[in-house]
Amino acid sequence: MNNISIGRYIPYNSKIHRLDPRLKLFSMILFMVMIFLRFGGAQTNYMDFIVYGFIAVIILIIMAIAHVKLSLLFKQLKSLWFVVLILLIINLLMPNDGPYFLIFNTLKIYHKALYDTAYIFIRLVLMISLTMILTSTTTPLDLTYAIEWYLTPFKIIKVPTHEIAMTISIALRFIPTLLDETDRIMKAQASRGVDFQNGKFREKVKAIISLIVPLLVSAFQRSEELANAMEARGYNPGAKRTRYRILKWKWLDTIALVLSLSLFALILYVSIAKIDIVVLISGLLG
Amino acid sequence: MPINFDHVFYTYSKKTPFEQVGLEDINLSFNDYKFIALVGHTGSGKSTLVQHITGLLLPDKGVVHVDDYVITPKKKENKNIKKIRENVGLVFQFPEYQLFEDTVLKDVAFGPKNFGVSEKETIERAKSAILKVGLDESYFERSPFDLSGGEKRRVAIAGIIAIKPKVLILDEPTAGLDPQGSKKMMQLFCEINKNGTQIIMVTHDMDLVLEYADHVLVMKDGKVAKESSPLDLFSSSDYKELSLDYPCVFAVATELIKKGMKIDLTKIKNLDTLVEEIKKGRDSYE
Ligand SMILES: Nc1ncnc2c1ncn2[C@@H]1O[C@H](COP(=O)(O)OP(=O)(O)OP(=O)(O)O)[C@@H](O)[C@H]1O
Ligand SMILES: [Mg+2]
């Protein structure tokens, strides 16, 4: 019930924490693209795993610098086993060809089904670690500043960028509050005999209602209070606003940008040129 | 009902940068007292302590005994928690956020119904609980969301009273109520207490402690700093170091004693007894 620290900002003072949020957002997108590329020739599939291993090592290094604990990642992955199971079942049921082995002498297990499952799973793990690095090293407010900055060009076509950014930042700001609220209401209802874990379907539905209704009521109440407070202090979305925190590009950011761009170029080249490390090395040796 | 704490430790958000001590080596026994007051500075761990009694928080280390039931650190070992909650009612700080049904009557009936009380008795209990907290029949069919803050509080308290627990825990039940309302509320608790329900009340109001409690527990930084009768607590100078207030009636009495009036502090419990003592003292003065 407690320990909902997943996806939360964790205040350390590492190099990664101090990087410009715009850069962090951009680099994360680059990494995501890298993860979605395909590598190696059509027949050989080990290249995917070699490149993913390489990216994983880099992500691990970044996590170490950023004080993001592996245990936190595992905690999050624990809730993923169900997804993996479903993936595996779907892949096993898919019509396939190629090499296979038999279990119980009847069930055909195609190598490709196992391979596909592992492939999707690794991608998922990599993406989760990336978002975790971003959210645990960047305050929600900084993240919105970054998003707003990227949206600036759209101002020309009258996209209300400031309002969008404000909405996002308020939403992010209230996630921990709502989680605390959920925890509190669950405890209050548990004191009145609600069992959130066990029970028949009907009881479960009632339990959920007893949580959702007060949560919604208090969320609406909060939003009204916030709106009133903002108006009382003269908030006007159309007005030009200055900012308390001004994003400053530093040397470290340039270095990080160059690093991520070169990594991206390298991976992109490996993908497009269909480079196969094994062939490459045996070619060099022989 | 016997309640015992045996070397109980609890830490919030363990192993994250948000780590925060909740309880530290708590050893307690609540057996011999009828009305226990739990006092201490903001953040001293009072709410954390009471949540351990009903298993809403499980200790990191140590054991809590409630009657024949045991609450241990391991989630799987705690099968009887619902039974504990039937016997120990907990009214939270600001309980008005737990209301969710469409009528007051239904909401108050929610608790007893969950604990398997028959339909007919549930309604009877709910009606009598609502009347007890000082609301009349016209409230039965009203929506709990249309009530004022104080009325919501009463409904929430009625929701716990209707369960008829053997121990009633109140976390600052009178905070934010008008003086008349809070006095009525205290009279209600007193009556419930006289009918054999043990009461554990968290409060910042030392006059309430003096008037109602037969035992005080002072918390400080997650530890129990002092345990004594109210009179002992306020007669020694400890209460100052524990950053507690002095009861108003005692403040008046000590001033008069300083001026030479003969007043017996041990007889003073509330305003009425203070007046009586002053009258007696005045007679001897002249
Ligand atoms: N959900 C939570 N997550 C993290 N820390 C918490 C949480 N709840 C309480 N704490 C911390 O634990 C400590 C004890 O809190 P607790 O709520 O028990 O205090 P309290 O004595 O009830 O205070 P108050 O008189 O203000 O109600 C505090 O330092 C508080 O910051
Ligand atoms: Mg509290």
PDB file of N, CA, C and O in Angstrom, chain B residues 207-246:
ATOM      1  N   ASP B 207      -6.562  20.222  28.414  1.00  0.00           N
ATOM      2  CA  ASP B 207      -7.719  20.271  29.310  1.00  0.00           C
ATOM      3  C   ASP B 207      -8.577  19.019  29.157  1.00  0.00           C
ATOM      4  O   ASP B 207      -9.107  18.494  30.137  1.00  0.00           O
ATOM      5  N   LEU B 208      -8.685  18.536  27.932  1.00  0.00           N
ATOM      6  CA  LEU B 208      -9.403  17.278  27.707  1.00  0.00           C
ATOM      7  C   LEU B 208      -8.679  16.136  28.394  1.00  0.00           C
ATOM      8  O   LEU B 208      -9.293  15.256  29.000  1.00  0.00           O
ATOM      9  N   VAL B 209      -7.347  16.145  28.283  1.00  0.00           N
ATOM     10  CA  VAL B 209      -6.553  15.086  28.913  1.00  0.00           C
ATOM     11  C   VAL B 209      -6.823  15.065  30.405  1.00  0.00           C
ATOM     12  O   VAL B 209      -7.113  14.018  30.990  1.00  0.00           O
ATOM     13  N   LEU B 210      -6.762  16.233  31.005  1.00  0.00           N
ATOM     14  CA  LEU B 210      -6.946  16.326  32.456  1.00  0.00           C
ATOM     15  C   LEU B 210      -8.341  15.863  32.860  1.00  0.00           C
ATOM     16  O   LEU B 210      -8.517  15.147  33.841  1.00  0.00           O
ATOM     17  N   GLU B 211      -9.326  16.270  32.066  1.00  0.00           N
ATOM     18  CA  GLU B 211     -10.696  15.987  32.465  1.00  0.00           C
ATOM     19  C   GLU B 211     -11.085  14.523  32.293  1.00  0.00           C
ATOM     20  O   GLU B 211     -11.759  13.953  33.137  1.00  0.00           O
ATOM     21  N   TYR B 212     -10.659  13.914  31.185  1.00  0.00           N
ATOM     22  CA  TYR B 212     -11.206  12.592  30.863  1.00  0.00           C
ATOM     23  C   TYR B 212     -10.248  11.421  31.063  1.00  0.00           C
ATOM     24  O   TYR B 212     -10.678  10.336  31.391  1.00  0.00           O
ATOM     25  N   ALA B 213      -8.946  11.636  30.848  1.00  0.00           N
ATOM     26  CA  ALA B 213      -8.049  10.478  30.792  1.00  0.00           C
ATOM     27  C   ALA B 213      -7.694   9.969  32.178  1.00  0.00           C
ATOM     28  O   ALA B 213      -7.591  10.739  33.122  1.00  0.00           O
ATOM     29  N   ASP B 214      -7.515   8.654  32.292  1.00  0.00           N
ATOM     30  CA  ASP B 214      -6.945   8.136  33.531  1.00  0.00           C
ATOM     31  C   ASP B 214      -5.491   7.737  33.318  1.00  0.00           C
ATOM     32  O   ASP B 214      -4.810   7.297  34.228  1.00  0.00           O
ATOM     33  N   HIS B 215      -5.001   7.892  32.076  1.00  0.00           N
ATOM     34  CA  HIS B 215      -3.607   7.558  31.796  1.00  0.00           C
ATOM     35  C   HIS B 215      -3.152   8.388  30.590  1.00  0.00           C
ATOM     36  O   HIS B 215      -3.897   8.538  29.635  1.00  0.00           O
ATOM     37  N   VAL B 216      -1.941   8.928  30.662  1.00  0.00           N
ATOM     38  CA  VAL B 216      -1.420   9.700  29.527  1.00  0.00           C
ATOM     39  C   VAL B 216      -0.154   9.064  29.008  1.00  0.00           C
ATOM     40  O   VAL B 216       0.686   8.591  29.761  1.00  0.00           O
ATOM     41  N   LEU B 217      -0.046   9.107  27.692  1.00  0.00           N
ATOM     42  CA  LEU B 217       1.136   8.578  27.035  1.00  0.00           C
ATOM     43  C   LEU B 217       1.714   9.715  26.212  1.00  0.00           C
ATOM     44  O   LEU B 217       1.043  10.241  25.331  1.00  0.00           O
ATOM     45  N   VAL B 218       2.934  10.112  26.495  1.00  0.00           N
ATOM     46  CA  VAL B 218       3.536  11.216  25.752  1.00  0.00           C
ATOM     47  C   VAL B 218       4.519  10.647  24.750  1.00  0.00           C
ATOM     48  O   VAL B 218       5.417   9.888  25.108  1.00  0.00           O
ATOM     49  N   MET B 219       4.340  11.006  23.483  1.00  0.00           N
ATOM     50  CA  MET B 219       5.253  10.527  22.441  1.00  0.00           C
ATOM     51  C   MET B 219       6.204  11.639  22.037  1.00  0.00           C
ATOM     52  O   MET B 219       5.861  12.818  22.056  1.00  0.00           O
ATOM     53  N   LYS B 220       7.421  11.227  21.671  1.00  0.00           N
ATOM     54  CA  LYS B 220       8.392  12.197  21.168  1.00  0.00           C
ATOM     55  C   LYS B 220       9.317  11.478  20.195  1.00  0.00           C
ATOM     56  O   LYS B 220       9.904  10.457  20.554  1.00  0.00           O
ATOM     57  N   ASP B 221       9.443  11.987  18.988  1.00  0.00           N
ATOM     58  CA  ASP B 221      10.317  11.411  17.958  1.00  0.00           C
ATOM     59  C   ASP B 221      10.149   9.901  17.822  1.00  0.00           C
ATOM     60  O   ASP B 221      11.128   9.157  17.745  1.00  0.00           O
ATOM     61  N   GLY B 222       8.925   9.440  17.797  1.00  0.00           N
ATOM     62  CA  GLY B 222       8.672   8.021  17.577  1.00  0.00           C
ATOM     63  C   GLY B 222       8.869   7.145  18.793  1.00  0.00           C
ATOM     64  O   GLY B 222       8.765   5.931  18.697  1.00  0.00           O
ATOM     65  N   LYS B 223       9.205   7.761  19.916  1.00  0.00           N
ATOM     66  CA  LYS B 223       9.363   6.965  21.141  1.00  0.00           C
ATOM     67  C   LYS B 223       8.344   7.401  22.186  1.00  0.00           C
ATOM     68  O   LYS B 223       7.802   8.498  22.107  1.00  0.00           O
ATOM     69  N   VAL B 224       8.126   6.518  23.165  1.00  0.00           N
ATOM     70  CA  VAL B 224       7.267   6.913  24.278  1.00  0.00           C
ATOM     71  C   VAL B 224       8.140   7.652  25.278  1.00  0.00           C
ATOM     72  O   VAL B 224       9.056   7.083  25.864  1.00  0.00           O
ATOM     73  N   ALA B 225       7.879   8.951  25.457  1.00  0.00           N
ATOM     74  CA  ALA B 225       8.745   9.750  26.314  1.00  0.00           C
ATOM     75  C   ALA B 225       8.324   9.684  27.769  1.00  0.00           C
ATOM     76  O   ALA B 225       9.144   9.800  28.665  1.00  0.00           O
ATOM     77  N   LYS B 226       7.034   9.512  28.002  1.00  0.00           N
ATOM     78  CA  LYS B 226       6.567   9.444  29.387  1.00  0.00           C
ATOM     79  C   LYS B 226       5.210   8.775  29.450  1.00  0.00           C
ATOM     80  O   LYS B 226       4.396   8.918  28.549  1.00  0.00           O
ATOM     81  N   GLU B 227       5.003   8.028  30.528  1.00  0.00           N
ATOM     82  CA  GLU B 227       3.715   7.394  30.782  1.00  0.00           C
ATOM     83  C   GLU B 227       3.351   7.689  32.213  1.00  0.00           C
ATOM     84  O   GLU B 227       4.159   7.400  33.102  1.00  0.00           O
ATOM     85  N   SER B 228       2.187   8.273  32.442  1.00  0.00           N
ATOM     86  CA  SER B 228       1.805   8.529  33.830  1.00  0.00           C
ATOM     87  C   SER B 228       0.336   8.912  33.897  1.00  0.00           C
ATOM     88  O   SER B 228      -0.344   8.953  32.875  1.00  0.00           O
ATOM     89  N   SER B 229      -0.135   9.215  35.086  1.00  0.00           N
ATOM     90  CA  SER B 229      -1.485   9.750  35.199  1.00  0.00           C
ATOM     91  C   SER B 229      -1.422  11.226  34.852  1.00  0.00           C
ATOM     92  O   SER B 229      -0.356  11.835  34.959  1.00  0.00           O
ATOM     93  N   PRO B 230      -2.531  11.824  34.415  1.00  0.00           N
ATOM     94  CA  PRO B 230      -2.509  13.239  34.032  1.00  0.00           C
ATOM     95  C   PRO B 230      -1.991  14.124  35.165  1.00  0.00           C
ATOM     96  O   PRO B 230      -1.193  15.027  34.935  1.00  0.00           O
ATOM     97  N   LEU B 231      -2.415  13.831  36.371  1.00  0.00           N
ATOM     98  CA  LEU B 231      -2.026  14.668  37.490  1.00  0.00           C
ATOM     99  C   LEU B 231      -0.513  14.653  37.692  1.00  0.00           C
ATOM    100  O   LEU B 231       0.123  15.702  37.852  1.00  0.00           O
ATOM    101  N   ASP B 232       0.083  13.452  37.643  1.00  0.00           N
ATOM    102  CA  ASP B 232       1.534  13.348  37.793  1.00  0.00           C
ATOM    103  C   ASP B 232       2.250  14.113  36.691  1.00  0.00           C
ATOM    104  O   ASP B 232       3.249  14.783  36.934  1.00  0.00           O
ATOM    105  N   LEU B 233       1.729  13.986  35.484  1.00  0.00           N
ATOM    106  CA  LEU B 233       2.374  14.645  34.354  1.00  0.00           C
ATOM    107  C   LEU B 233       2.420  16.150  34.572  1.00  0.00           C
ATOM    108  O   LEU B 233       3.461  16.779  34.409  1.00  0.00           O
ATOM    109  N   PHE B 234       1.271  16.730  34.986  1.00  0.00           N
ATOM    110  CA  PHE B 234       1.230  18.187  35.094  1.00  0.00           C
ATOM    111  C   PHE B 234       1.770  18.701  36.427  1.00  0.00           C
ATOM    112  O   PHE B 234       2.042  19.882  36.565  1.00  0.00           O
ATOM    113  N   SER B 235       1.928  17.825  37.420  1.00  0.00           N
ATOM    114  CA  SER B 235       2.513  18.306  38.666  1.00  0.00           C
ATOM    115  C   SER B 235       4.030  18.371  38.588  1.00  0.00           C
ATOM    116  O   SER B 235       4.662  19.187  39.238  1.00  0.00           O
ATOM    117  N   SER B 236       4.638  17.463  37.815  1.00  0.00           N
ATOM    118  CA  SER B 236       6.084  17.562  37.651  1.00  0.00           C
ATOM    119  C   SER B 236       6.356  18.577  36.545  1.00  0.00           C
ATOM    120  O   SER B 236       5.451  19.038  35.871  1.00  0.00           O
ATOM    121  N   SER B 237       7.628  18.928  36.373  1.00  0.00           N
ATOM    122  CA  SER B 237       7.921  19.939  35.354  1.00  0.00           C
ATOM    123  C   SER B 237       8.235  19.285  34.009  1.00  0.00           C
ATOM    124  O   SER B 237       8.605  19.955  33.057  1.00  0.00           O
ATOM    125  N   ASP B 238       8.055  17.966  33.927  1.00  0.00           N
ATOM    126  CA  ASP B 238       8.369  17.239  32.688  1.00  0.00           C
ATOM    127  C   ASP B 238       7.627  17.780  31.474  1.00  0.00           C
ATOM    128  O   ASP B 238       8.164  17.857  30.388  1.00  0.00           O
ATOM    129  N   TYR B 239       6.384  18.167  31.728  1.00  0.00           N
ATOM    130  CA  TYR B 239       5.546  18.518  30.596  1.00  0.00           C
ATOM    131  C   TYR B 239       6.140  19.661  29.768  1.00  0.00           C
ATOM    132  O   TYR B 239       5.912  19.759  28.572  1.00  0.00           O
ATOM    133  N   LYS B 240       6.940  20.512  30.435  1.00  0.00           N
ATOM    134  CA  LYS B 240       7.553  21.619  29.699  1.00  0.00           C
ATOM    135  C   LYS B 240       8.594  21.110  28.716  1.00  0.00           C
ATOM    136  O   LYS B 240       8.635  21.516  27.566  1.00  0.00           O
ATOM    137  N   GLU B 241       9.433  20.180  29.209  1.00  0.00           N
ATOM    138  CA  GLU B 241      10.477  19.639  28.327  1.00  0.00           C
ATOM    139  C   GLU B 241       9.856  18.859  27.177  1.00  0.00           C
ATOM    140  O   GLU B 241      10.447  18.748  26.114  1.00  0.00           O
ATOM    141  N   LEU B 242       8.683  18.306  27.397  1.00  0.00           N
ATOM    142  CA  LEU B 242       8.036  17.524  26.344  1.00  0.00           C
ATOM    143  C   LEU B 242       7.223  18.430  25.430  1.00  0.00           C
ATOM    144  O   LEU B 242       6.437  17.965  24.617  1.00  0.00           O
ATOM    145  N   SER B 243       7.422  19.736  25.560  1.00  0.00           N
ATOM    146  CA  SER B 243       6.721  20.766  24.786  1.00  0.00           C
ATOM    147  C   SER B 243       5.205  20.562  24.771  1.00  0.00           C
ATOM    148  O   SER B 243       4.560  20.603  23.743  1.00  0.00           O
ATOM    149  N   LEU B 244       4.656  20.324  25.964  1.00  0.00           N
ATOM    150  CA  LEU B 244       3.204  20.233  26.093  1.00  0.00           C
ATOM    151  C   LEU B 244       2.680  21.507  26.742  1.00  0.00           C
ATOM    152  O   LEU B 244       3.413  22.202  27.428  1.00  0.00           O
ATOM    153  N   ASP B 245       1.401  21.776  26.520  1.00  0.00           N
ATOM    154  CA  ASP B 245       0.768  22.920  27.182  1.00  0.00           C
ATOM    155  C   ASP B 245       0.390  22.558  28.616  1.00  0.00           C
ATOM    156  O   ASP B 245       0.347  21.397  28.977  1.00  0.00           O
ATOM    157  N   TYR B 246       0.094  23.591  29.383  1.00  0.00           N
ATOM    158  CA  TYR B 246      -0.426  23.382  30.734  1.00  0.00           C
ATOM    159  C   TYR B 246      -1.936  23.556  30.634  1.00  0.00           C
ATOM    160  O   TYR B 246      -2.406  24.480  29.972  1.00  0.00           O
TER     161      TYR B 246
END
